[in-house]
Coordinates of C-alpha atoms in Angstrom, one line a residue:
Chain A
M1 CA 0.0 0.0 0.0
N2 CA 1.4 3.3 -1.0
S3 CA -0.5 5.7 1.2
S4 CA -3.4 5.8 3.6
N5 CA -5.9 6.7 0.9
S6 CA -4.7 4.4 -1.8
V7 CA -4.3 0.7 -2.2
D8 CA -2.4 -1.6 -4.5
V9 CA -4.8 -3.8 -6.4
N10 CA -4.2 -6.9 -8.4
G11 CA -4.5 -6.1 -12.1
N12 CA -4.7 -9.7 -13.1
A13 CA -7.5 -10.3 -10.6
I14 CA -9.5 -7.4 -11.9
R15 CA -9.3 -8.7 -15.5
L16 CA -10.0 -12.3 -14.5
I17 CA -13.0 -11.5 -12.4
R18 CA -14.4 -9.1 -14.9
E19 CA -14.1 -11.6 -17.7
Q20 CA -15.5 -14.4 -15.6
K21 CA -18.5 -12.2 -14.9
G22 CA -18.8 -11.2 -18.6
L23 CA -18.4 -7.5 -17.8
T24 CA -16.9 -4.9 -20.0
Q25 CA -14.2 -2.3 -19.3
L26 CA -16.8 0.3 -20.2
Y27 CA -19.2 -1.0 -17.6
L28 CA -16.5 -0.9 -14.9
A29 CA -15.4 2.6 -16.0
T30 CA -18.9 3.8 -15.8
V31 CA -19.6 2.3 -12.4
V32 CA -16.3 3.5 -10.9
G33 CA -16.4 6.8 -12.7
V34 CA -13.1 6.6 -14.6
T35 CA -12.3 6.1 -18.3
T36 CA -11.9 2.8 -20.0
D37 CA -8.2 3.6 -20.5
T38 CA -7.8 3.8 -16.8
I39 CA -9.5 0.4 -16.3
S40 CA -7.3 -1.0 -19.1
R41 CA -4.2 0.4 -17.4
W42 CA -5.2 -1.1 -14.1
E43 CA -5.7 -4.5 -15.7
N44 CA -2.5 -4.4 -17.6
R45 CA -0.3 -3.5 -14.7
R46 CA 0.4 -6.1 -12.1
Y47 CA -0.2 -4.0 -9.0
P48 CA -1.6 -0.6 -9.8
S49 CA -2.0 1.8 -6.9
I50 CA -5.5 3.3 -6.9
K51 CA -7.6 5.4 -4.6
L52 CA -9.3 3.5 -1.9
E53 CA -12.6 5.0 -2.8
N54 CA -12.3 3.8 -6.4
A55 CA -11.1 0.4 -5.2
K56 CA -14.3 0.0 -3.2
K57 CA -16.4 1.0 -6.2
L58 CA -14.4 -1.4 -8.3
A59 CA -15.1 -4.3 -5.9
E60 CA -18.8 -3.4 -5.8
A61 CA -18.9 -3.4 -9.6
L62 CA -17.2 -6.8 -9.7
E63 CA -19.4 -8.1 -6.9
V64 CA -16.4 -9.2 -4.8
S65 CA -14.9 -8.1 -1.5
L66 CA -12.2 -5.5 -1.6
E67 CA -9.7 -7.9 -0.2
E68 CA -10.0 -10.1 -3.2
L69 CA -8.7 -7.3 -5.4
L70 CA -5.8 -6.3 -3.2
E71 CA -2.3 -7.3 -4.1
A72 CA -1.7 -11.0 -3.5
E73 CA 2.1 -10.9 -3.0
A74 CA 3.6 -9.3 0.0
G75 CA 6.2 -6.7 -0.8
A76 CA 5.2 -6.4 -4.5
E77 CA 5.8 -3.1 -6.0
G78 CA 2.7 -1.0 -7.0
E79 CA 2.3 0.3 -10.4
D80 CA 1.6 3.8 -11.5
G81 CA -2.0 4.9 -11.8
S82 CA -2.8 6.5 -8.5
V83 CA -3.4 9.9 -10.1
A84 CA -4.7 8.9 -13.4
E85 CA -7.5 6.9 -11.8
G86 CA -10.0 8.9 -9.9
A87 CA -10.2 11.4 -12.7
D88 CA -13.4 11.4 -14.7
S89 CA -12.2 13.4 -17.6
A90 CA -9.6 13.3 -20.3
A91 CA -8.1 16.5 -19.0
V92 CA -7.2 14.8 -15.8
Q93 CA -5.7 11.9 -17.6
T94 CA -3.6 14.3 -19.6
A95 CA -2.5 15.9 -16.3
T96 CA -1.5 12.4 -15.1
E97 CA 0.8 12.0 -18.0
T98 CA 2.4 15.4 -17.5
S99 CA 3.0 14.6 -13.8
A100 CA 4.6 11.2 -14.5
A101 CA 8.1 12.3 -13.7
P102 CA 7.6 13.5 -10.1
I103 CA 5.4 10.5 -9.4
A104 CA 8.2 8.2 -10.6
A105 CA 10.6 10.0 -8.3
G106 CA 8.3 9.5 -5.4
R107 CA 8.0 5.8 -6.1
L108 CA 11.7 5.4 -6.5
Q109 CA 12.2 7.0 -3.1
R110 CA 9.7 4.6 -1.6
L111 CA 11.4 1.7 -3.3
L112 CA 14.8 2.7 -2.0
A113 CA 13.4 3.2 1.4
R114 CA 11.9 -0.3 1.4
R115 CA 15.2 -1.7 0.1
R116 CA 17.1 0.1 2.8
L117 CA 14.7 -1.4 5.4
W118 CA 15.2 -4.9 4.1
I119 CA 19.0 -4.5 3.8
G120 CA 19.0 -3.2 7.4
V121 CA 16.9 -6.1 8.7
G122 CA 19.0 -8.6 6.7
G123 CA 22.2 -7.1 7.9
G124 CA 21.1 -7.1 11.5
L125 CA 20.1 -10.8 11.2
L126 CA 23.4 -11.6 9.6
A127 CA 25.3 -9.8 12.4
V128 CA 23.3 -11.7 15.0
V129 CA 24.1 -15.0 13.3
V130 CA 27.8 -14.2 13.0
M131 CA 28.0 -13.1 16.7
V132 CA 26.2 -16.3 17.8
G133 CA 28.4 -18.4 15.6
F134 CA 31.6 -16.7 16.9
A135 CA 30.4 -17.2 20.5
V136 CA 29.8 -20.9 19.9
W137 CA 33.1 -21.3 18.0
S138 CA 35.2 -19.5 20.7
N139 CA 33.5 -21.5 23.4
R140 CA 33.9 -24.8 21.6
S141 CA 35.9 -27.7 23.0
D142 CA 39.1 -28.4 21.2
I143 CA 40.0 -31.0 23.8
R144 CA 40.8 -34.5 22.5
A145 CA 41.5 -37.2 25.0
T146 CA 42.6 -40.7 24.0
R147 CA 43.0 -43.8 26.2
T148 CA 45.9 -46.1 25.6
M149 CA 46.3 -49.4 27.3
P150 CA 47.3 -53.0 26.6
T151 CA 44.9 -55.4 25.0
H152 CA 45.3 -58.0 27.8
T153 CA 46.8 -58.5 31.2
A154 CA 47.2 -61.4 33.7
P155 CA 44.7 -62.0 36.5
N156 CA 47.0 -60.5 39.2
L157 CA 49.1 -58.2 37.1
P158 CA 48.6 -54.4 37.3
F159 CA 48.6 -52.7 34.0
P160 CA 48.9 -49.0 32.9
V161 CA 46.3 -46.8 31.4
L162 CA 47.4 -43.6 29.8
I163 CA 45.1 -40.7 29.0
Q164 CA 46.7 -38.3 26.5
T165 CA 44.9 -35.0 26.2
T166 CA 45.6 -32.5 23.5
G167 CA 43.9 -29.2 22.6
A168 CA 44.0 -25.5 22.2
V169 CA 42.4 -24.6 25.5
E170 CA 44.1 -21.7 27.2
A171 CA 46.6 -22.5 29.8
H172 CA 44.4 -21.2 32.6
N173 CA 41.7 -23.7 31.8
T174 CA 41.6 -26.5 34.2
L175 CA 40.9 -30.0 32.9
L176 CA 39.0 -32.7 34.7
I177 CA 39.5 -36.2 33.5
R178 CA 36.9 -38.7 34.8
E179 CA 37.3 -42.4 34.3
E180 CA 35.0 -45.2 35.3
L181 CA 36.1 -48.8 35.5
L182 CA 33.7 -51.7 35.1
G183 CA 34.6 -55.0 36.6
D184 CA 36.6 -56.4 39.5
C185 CA 39.5 -54.1 39.8
E186 CA 41.0 -51.1 41.6
A187 CA 42.8 -48.1 40.1
V188 CA 46.0 -46.6 41.6
G189 CA 47.4 -43.2 40.8
P190 CA 50.8 -41.6 41.1
A191 CA 52.2 -41.4 44.6
D192 CA 50.8 -38.5 46.6
E193 CA 52.8 -37.6 49.7
G194 CA 54.6 -40.9 49.6
A195 CA 51.6 -43.2 49.2
A196 CA 50.0 -44.3 46.0
K197 CA 46.7 -42.6 45.4
Q198 CA 43.8 -45.1 45.6
F199 CA 41.2 -44.3 43.0
G200 CA 38.9 -47.2 43.4
K201 CA 36.9 -47.6 40.2
N202 CA 36.8 -43.8 39.5
P203 CA 40.2 -42.4 38.6
R204 CA 40.2 -38.6 38.5
W205 CA 42.8 -36.2 37.4
I206 CA 42.7 -32.4 37.5
G207 CA 45.4 -30.4 35.7
K208 CA 46.2 -28.1 32.8
L209 CA 47.6 -28.5 29.4
S210 CA 51.2 -27.7 29.0
N211 CA 52.1 -26.8 25.4
G212 CA 48.8 -28.1 24.3
K213 CA 49.3 -31.5 25.9
A214 CA 48.6 -33.3 29.2
V215 CA 49.1 -36.9 30.2
F216 CA 47.4 -38.8 33.0
L217 CA 48.8 -42.3 33.9
Y218 CA 47.3 -44.7 36.3
L219 CA 47.5 -48.3 37.1
V220 CA 44.7 -50.8 37.3
E221 CA 45.0 -53.8 39.5
P222 CA 42.7 -56.6 38.4
G223 CA 40.8 -58.4 41.1
K224 CA 42.2 -61.8 42.1
K225 CA 38.8 -63.4 41.3
L226 CA 39.1 -62.4 37.6
R227 CA 39.7 -65.4 35.4
P228 CA 41.0 -65.6 31.8
D229 CA 38.7 -64.3 29.2
E230 CA 36.9 -62.0 31.6
E231 CA 37.1 -58.3 30.9
I232 CA 37.5 -54.9 32.6
G233 CA 35.6 -52.1 30.9
F234 CA 36.4 -48.4 30.7
S235 CA 34.5 -45.2 30.0
G236 CA 35.5 -41.6 30.7
D237 CA 35.2 -38.0 29.7
V238 CA 37.0 -34.7 29.9
I239 CA 35.5 -31.5 31.3
S240 CA 37.4 -28.5 30.0
R241 CA 34.9 -25.6 30.2
E242 CA 33.3 -23.9 33.1
G243 CA 29.6 -24.9 33.4
Q244 CA 30.1 -27.9 31.1
S245 CA 27.8 -30.6 32.3
A246 CA 28.6 -33.3 29.8
G247 CA 32.2 -34.0 29.1
D248 CA 33.9 -34.9 25.9
A249 CA 34.2 -38.6 25.7
I250 CA 37.7 -40.2 25.9
G251 CA 38.5 -42.1 22.8
G252 CA 40.5 -45.3 22.4
P253 CA 40.0 -48.9 23.7
T254 CA 37.3 -49.5 26.2
R255 CA 38.1 -53.0 27.5
I256 CA 40.9 -55.2 28.4
V257 CA 40.8 -59.0 28.5
I258 CA 42.3 -61.2 31.2
A259 CA 44.8 -63.7 29.8
P260 CA 47.8 -65.6 31.2
Y261 CA 50.3 -63.3 29.4
H262 CA 52.1 -60.3 30.5
W263 CA 50.6 -57.0 29.2
V264 CA 53.9 -56.1 27.6
D265 CA 53.9 -59.3 25.6
S266 CA 51.5 -58.0 22.9
D267 CA 51.8 -61.0 20.6
K268 CA 51.2 -63.4 23.6
D269 CA 54.2 -65.7 22.7
S270 CA 55.5 -65.8 26.3
V271 CA 58.5 -63.8 25.2
I272 CA 59.0 -60.1 25.9
S273 CA 61.0 -59.1 22.9
D274 CA 63.2 -56.0 22.5
S275 CA 60.5 -54.4 20.4
E276 CA 57.8 -55.0 23.1
I277 CA 59.8 -53.7 26.0
L278 CA 60.8 -50.6 24.0
K279 CA 57.2 -50.0 23.2
A280 CA 56.3 -50.3 26.9
Y281 CA 59.0 -47.8 27.8
E282 CA 58.0 -45.4 25.0
T283 CA 54.3 -45.6 25.7
Y284 CA 54.0 -45.7 29.5
S285 CA 57.2 -44.4 31.1
I286 CA 56.9 -40.9 32.3
P287 CA 59.9 -39.1 33.8
G288 CA 59.5 -38.9 37.6
E289 CA 56.8 -41.6 37.7
N290 CA 57.5 -45.0 39.2
L291 CA 54.1 -46.5 38.9
I292 CA 55.2 -49.3 36.6
N293 CA 57.6 -52.0 37.9
F294 CA 59.9 -51.9 34.9
T295 CA 62.5 -53.9 36.8
A296 CA 60.2 -56.9 36.9
I297 CA 59.5 -56.5 33.2
E298 CA 63.3 -56.3 32.4
E299 CA 63.8 -59.6 34.3
L300 CA 61.3 -61.3 32.0
W301 CA 62.8 -59.6 29.0
L302 CA 66.3 -60.7 29.8
A303 CA 65.2 -64.2 30.7
G304 CA 64.1 -64.6 27.1
K305 CA 60.9 -66.5 28.1
Y306 CA 58.4 -66.5 30.9
A307 CA 55.7 -68.8 32.2
W308 CA 52.5 -68.1 34.1
N309 CA 52.4 -69.8 37.5
K310 CA 48.8 -70.5 38.4
K311 CA 49.5 -71.2 42.0
T312 CA 51.4 -68.0 42.8
Q313 CA 49.5 -66.0 40.1
T314 CA 52.8 -64.6 38.9
F315 CA 55.1 -64.8 36.0
V316 CA 58.3 -66.8 36.3
P317 CA 61.3 -66.2 34.1
S318 CA 62.5 -69.2 32.2
S319 CA 65.5 -69.1 29.9
L320 CA 65.1 -70.3 26.4
A321 CA 66.5 -73.7 25.7
D322 CA 67.8 -72.6 22.3
G323 CA 69.1 -69.3 23.5
K324 CA 66.9 -67.3 21.1
E325 CA 64.8 -64.4 22.1
Chain B
M1 CA 97.5 -37.6 26.2
R2 CA 95.5 -39.8 28.6
P3 CA 93.2 -42.4 27.1
F4 CA 90.0 -40.8 28.6
L5 CA 91.0 -37.5 27.1
V6 CA 91.3 -39.1 23.7
Q7 CA 87.9 -40.7 24.2
I8 CA 86.3 -37.3 24.9
L9 CA 88.1 -35.7 22.0
L10 CA 86.9 -38.5 19.6
A11 CA 83.4 -38.3 21.1
L12 CA 83.3 -34.6 20.3
I13 CA 84.6 -35.1 16.8
F14 CA 82.4 -38.0 15.8
G15 CA 79.5 -36.7 17.9
G16 CA 79.5 -33.6 15.7
M17 CA 79.6 -35.7 12.6
A18 CA 76.6 -37.7 13.7
A19 CA 74.7 -34.7 14.7
A20 CA 73.0 -34.5 11.4
E21 CA 71.1 -37.7 12.1
S22 CA 68.2 -37.8 14.5
G23 CA 67.5 -40.4 17.1
V24 CA 70.3 -42.7 18.2
V25 CA 73.2 -43.6 16.0
G26 CA 76.3 -45.6 16.9
R27 CA 79.9 -45.9 15.6
Y28 CA 82.9 -48.0 16.6
L29 CA 85.7 -45.8 17.7
A30 CA 88.5 -48.4 17.9
G31 CA 89.0 -50.2 14.7
G32 CA 89.2 -53.7 16.1
G33 CA 91.5 -55.1 18.8
S34 CA 90.6 -56.3 22.2
D35 CA 89.3 -52.9 23.5
V36 CA 86.1 -52.1 21.6
Q37 CA 84.4 -48.7 22.0
M38 CA 81.2 -47.6 20.6
L39 CA 80.2 -44.0 20.5
L40 CA 76.4 -43.4 20.7
T41 CA 75.0 -40.1 19.7
I42 CA 71.6 -39.2 20.9
Q43 CA 69.6 -36.6 19.2
K44 CA 66.2 -35.1 19.9
P45 CA 63.6 -36.3 19.9
V46 CA 65.1 -38.7 22.4
P47 CA 63.4 -42.1 22.9
A48 CA 62.4 -43.2 26.3
A49 CA 64.8 -46.1 26.0
F50 CA 67.0 -47.9 23.5
I51 CA 68.7 -51.2 23.3
V52 CA 72.3 -51.9 22.0
L53 CA 73.0 -55.4 20.8
Q54 CA 76.7 -56.3 20.3
Q55 CA 77.6 -59.7 18.7
I56 CA 80.7 -61.3 20.2
P57 CA 82.7 -63.3 17.6
P58 CA 82.9 -67.1 18.1
G59 CA 85.6 -68.1 20.4
V60 CA 85.9 -64.7 22.0
K61 CA 84.6 -63.7 25.4
M62 CA 83.8 -60.4 26.9
T63 CA 85.9 -59.9 30.0
S64 CA 84.5 -56.5 31.1
A65 CA 82.3 -53.7 29.9
S66 CA 81.4 -50.2 30.9
P67 CA 78.7 -49.5 31.6
A68 CA 77.8 -53.0 32.7
P69 CA 75.5 -54.6 30.2
S70 CA 71.9 -55.4 31.1
G71 CA 72.4 -59.0 30.0
F72 CA 73.5 -61.6 27.6
V73 CA 71.8 -63.9 25.1
Q74 CA 72.8 -67.0 23.4
D75 CA 75.4 -68.0 26.1
G76 CA 77.2 -64.8 25.9
A77 CA 77.3 -64.5 22.1
T78 CA 75.3 -61.3 22.2
V79 CA 75.6 -58.5 24.8
K80 CA 72.6 -56.3 25.6
W81 CA 72.5 -52.9 27.0
L82 CA 69.1 -51.3 27.8
V83 CA 69.6 -47.6 28.1
K84 CA 66.7 -45.9 29.9
R85 CA 65.9 -42.2 29.9
P86 CA 68.9 -41.2 27.8
R87 CA 69.7 -37.5 27.5
P88 CA 70.7 -35.8 24.3
G89 CA 74.4 -36.0 23.7
S90 CA 77.0 -38.7 23.5
L91 CA 77.5 -41.9 25.3
I92 CA 80.5 -44.3 25.0
L93 CA 80.1 -48.0 25.6
S94 CA 83.3 -49.9 25.9
M95 CA 84.1 -53.6 26.3
Q96 CA 87.2 -55.6 26.7
L97 CA 87.4 -58.9 24.8
S98 CA 89.5 -62.0 25.6
R99 CA 91.4 -61.6 22.4
Q100 CA 91.8 -59.2 19.5
V101 CA 89.2 -59.2 16.8
A102 CA 89.2 -57.6 13.4
E103 CA 87.1 -54.6 12.7
E104 CA 84.9 -56.4 10.3
Q105 CA 84.0 -59.0 12.9
L106 CA 82.3 -56.4 15.0
Q107 CA 78.6 -56.3 14.5
G108 CA 76.2 -54.4 16.6
E109 CA 72.9 -52.6 16.3
I110 CA 70.8 -50.1 18.1
S111 CA 67.0 -50.3 18.3
Y112 CA 64.4 -48.0 19.8
R113 CA 60.9 -46.8 19.3
H114 CA 60.5 -43.5 17.6
P115 CA 59.2 -41.1 20.2
E116 CA 56.8 -39.4 17.8
N117 CA 55.2 -42.2 15.8
G118 CA 56.1 -45.3 17.9
S119 CA 57.7 -47.1 14.9
L120 CA 60.6 -49.5 15.6
V121 CA 63.9 -48.1 14.4
V122 CA 66.9 -50.5 14.1
R123 CA 70.3 -49.1 13.1
K124 CA 73.6 -50.8 12.5
I125 CA 76.5 -49.5 14.4
S126 CA 78.9 -48.2 11.7
Y127 CA 82.7 -48.4 11.5

């Protein structure tokens, strides 16, 4: 709608209704009080803007409600005709033509104003979307935590579990690693004031990333009642942001199987090879930490071969008969 | 010049030559004889541990070694050193044999896990 006393009507609708009712342009022109040229112009333009008074007369002449003649598409631009219609003489029509330039300028201004409005609204929405996106992005969790542990261990043999955390979290952000063990076992952490920290089934670690990395090592002592082929399960997450209720899940293996082989002996051939002991050192030894009894592992490695003693539930070194590793 | 000064000098010279290689590399300092010395050069990234295996020629026995080896395999035919938590720099392993051996009879290797990708690295000790 262009102004309070004019409306945008649907030119196509006028023509369609008129033809459906078998009315002529002359009839409409006579009833409304305009020329046939004016009626023709209204019909030939998609959304002519006409005086409200004439629109009502037009609706009466077509025997429809005014709403049925109004523009059907929101935001559609009105067509010229607001001055030409309403005149009942050729003189007025001539005047319309002579005043076309200022009318066009007015419409252009209205058009630009509408466009500015839409651009403003669109720009505002875009800015909101960008700000929300940035807020989400800046608050996202870059933390990645991975669990590393052996595939198997013996019934009575403690084994290490390493949680390696990497991320771009600022140094002041504190991390909370929460692990949960399922099965007959107990977790033990690094010594705290001389005594090893007893975690039970819920190892916890609070710390910060250093150069984008953090490592949490703990030992799990399988229960003595566990038998070969039974399992210990793991699940855990990392909390890295204030107010974070659900943590980021820790990736990596989630179970370990009980077997009569040392956890270092990854291929279960009863021999701890050079490659296997080096892997154990490289993966689980942390400077300053003495959680793992590497001395016992070295004894089995040097012996060449080992055997599982069911009675004592321990490994016994046994030299290879052929001297091979 | 005292023997240990010579060792240090040689360690500095050959250590510098090996500096271009990363990880752990080894080289025999003495070209045969009954006193065998191996210069190990350790570069960053440093592995958590490495193993040195030295073959002893048939009919020869090792009478002493410094540092003491971690163990022996095959009835003393192979000597093993497990070096834990090494620091970047140079390390000399020396051993005295029961008789002189030719340089080409010395065979040894160093193995370790690469600290960054965990792959097993095995390197021959060069002459």
